[in-house]
C-alpha positions in Angstrom: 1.2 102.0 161.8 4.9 101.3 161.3 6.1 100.7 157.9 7.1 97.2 157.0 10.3 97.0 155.1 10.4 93.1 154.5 7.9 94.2 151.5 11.3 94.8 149.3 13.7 91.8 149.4 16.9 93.0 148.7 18.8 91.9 145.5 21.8 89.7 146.1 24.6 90.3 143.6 24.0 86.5 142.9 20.8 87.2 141.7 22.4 90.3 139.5 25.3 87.9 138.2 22.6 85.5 137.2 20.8 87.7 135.6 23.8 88.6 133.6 24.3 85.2 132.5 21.1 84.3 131.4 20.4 87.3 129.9 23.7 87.1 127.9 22.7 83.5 126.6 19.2 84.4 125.7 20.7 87.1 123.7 23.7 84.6 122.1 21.1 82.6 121.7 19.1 84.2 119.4 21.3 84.9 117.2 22.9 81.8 116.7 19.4 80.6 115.9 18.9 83.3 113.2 22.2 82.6 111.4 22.4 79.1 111.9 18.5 78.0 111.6 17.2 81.1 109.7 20.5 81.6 107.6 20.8 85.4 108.2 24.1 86.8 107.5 25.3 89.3 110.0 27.0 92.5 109.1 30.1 93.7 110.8 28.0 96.0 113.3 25.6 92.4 114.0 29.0 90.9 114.6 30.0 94.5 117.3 27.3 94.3 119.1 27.6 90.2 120.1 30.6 91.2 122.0 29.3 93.3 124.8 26.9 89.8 125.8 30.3 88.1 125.6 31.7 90.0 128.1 28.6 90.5 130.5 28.5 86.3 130.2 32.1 86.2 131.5 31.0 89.5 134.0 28.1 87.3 135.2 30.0 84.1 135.7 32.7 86.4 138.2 29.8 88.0 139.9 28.2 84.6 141.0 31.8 83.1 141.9 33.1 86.7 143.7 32.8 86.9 147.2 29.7 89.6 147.9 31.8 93.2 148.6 34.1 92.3 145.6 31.0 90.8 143.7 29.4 94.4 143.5 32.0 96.0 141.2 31.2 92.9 138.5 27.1 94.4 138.7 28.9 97.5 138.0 30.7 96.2 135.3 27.9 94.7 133.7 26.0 98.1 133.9 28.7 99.8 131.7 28.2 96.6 129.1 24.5 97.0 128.8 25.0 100.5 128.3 27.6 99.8 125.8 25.1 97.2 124.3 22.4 99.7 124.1 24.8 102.6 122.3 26.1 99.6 119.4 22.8 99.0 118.6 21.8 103.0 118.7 24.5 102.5 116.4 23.5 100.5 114.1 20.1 101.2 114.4 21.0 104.9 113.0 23.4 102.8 110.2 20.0 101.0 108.7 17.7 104.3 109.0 20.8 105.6 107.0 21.2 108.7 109.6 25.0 108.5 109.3 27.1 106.0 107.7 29.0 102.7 109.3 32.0 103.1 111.2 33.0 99.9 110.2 34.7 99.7 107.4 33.9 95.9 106.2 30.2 97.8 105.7 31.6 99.3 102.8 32.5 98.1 99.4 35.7 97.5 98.7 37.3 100.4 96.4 39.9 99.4 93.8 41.5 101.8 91.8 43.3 100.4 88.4 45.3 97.2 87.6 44.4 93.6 86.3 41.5 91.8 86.7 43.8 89.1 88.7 44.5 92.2 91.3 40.8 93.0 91.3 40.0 89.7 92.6 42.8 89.2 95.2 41.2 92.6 96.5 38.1 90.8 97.2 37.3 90.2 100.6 37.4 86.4 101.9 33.7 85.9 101.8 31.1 89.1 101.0 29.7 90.9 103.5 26.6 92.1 104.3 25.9 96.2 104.1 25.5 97.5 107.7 22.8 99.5 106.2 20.4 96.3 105.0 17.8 95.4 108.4 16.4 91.7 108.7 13.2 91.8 109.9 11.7 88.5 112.0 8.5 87.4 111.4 7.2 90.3 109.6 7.8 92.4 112.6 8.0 95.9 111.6 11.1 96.4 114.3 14.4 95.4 112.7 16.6 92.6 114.8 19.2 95.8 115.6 16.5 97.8 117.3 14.6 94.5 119.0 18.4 93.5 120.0 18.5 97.6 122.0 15.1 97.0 123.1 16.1 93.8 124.7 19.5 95.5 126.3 17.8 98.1 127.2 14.8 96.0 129.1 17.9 93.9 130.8 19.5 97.1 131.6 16.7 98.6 133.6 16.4 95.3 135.5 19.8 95.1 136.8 19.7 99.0 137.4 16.7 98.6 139.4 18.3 95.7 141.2 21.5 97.2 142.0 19.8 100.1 143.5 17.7 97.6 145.6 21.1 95.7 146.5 22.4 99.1 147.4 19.7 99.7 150.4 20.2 96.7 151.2 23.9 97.7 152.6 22.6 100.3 155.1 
């Protein structure tokens, strides 16, 4: 009996580009909600790792518009930002366990050595930041939003990897 191969659709980069998109939104998404509707203050790693889904939402809006044989270097592209997603919130994740300290140094308290209160204050940052090192938890969950925010990068990441493998067979 002959094997069918119309089983596997193949994935169309559009389908990866969209993908991107609304995978980038959903993430955006939710964390608008929980600074603007839950009032959580993100830290200067929160703030890192909202920049990779900027830049797989611009990835994924090139990848739909791209012309197919161009359009598979943008699923490329938006492998390397997942993966880049994934390592920020390793990142961070390690930051909160308090494996290693913050990179960042708006995570740290501002030193001040000597002079007036007056230079004290000017010294002070703009508005206070929040230590890298302090987790908010949703819900009660016992997963911190850095590690549900990897867990979700890494869920979109084996998604498009699988698809890009399946758009891949697809060539021959």
């Amino acid at each position: 009996m002959p094997l069918n191969r119309t089983t596997h659709r193949p994935v169309s980069t559009n389908a990866l580009g969209g993908l991107y998109v609304l995978g980038a939104l959903l993430a955006l998404g939710v964390v608008w909600f929980a600074e603007h509707w839950l009032k959580l203050a993100p830290c200067e790693l929160c703030l890192w790792e909202r920049r990779p889904w900027w830049v797989l939402l611009g990835i994924g809006i090139v990848t739909v518009v791209l012309p197919k044989r161009y359009a598979r270097f943008g699923v490329f592209l938006g492998l390397l930002c997942l993966m880049t997603s994934i390592g920020l919130a390793v990142l961070h994740a390690g930051v909160e366990h308090k494996f290693w300290p913050s990179p960042a140094p708006e995570c740290r308290a501002p030193a001040f050595h000597g002079g007036s209160f007056k230079d004290w204050m000017s010294a002070m940052p703009a508005r206070p930041n929040k230590p890298c090192d302090s987790p908010d938890y949703l819900f009660g969950l016992p997963v911190s939003m850095t590690e549900l925010g990897g867990l979700y990068a890494a869920a979109v990441f084996v998604v498009a990897l699988v698809g890009s493998f399946r758009m891949g067979r697809s060539r021959r």
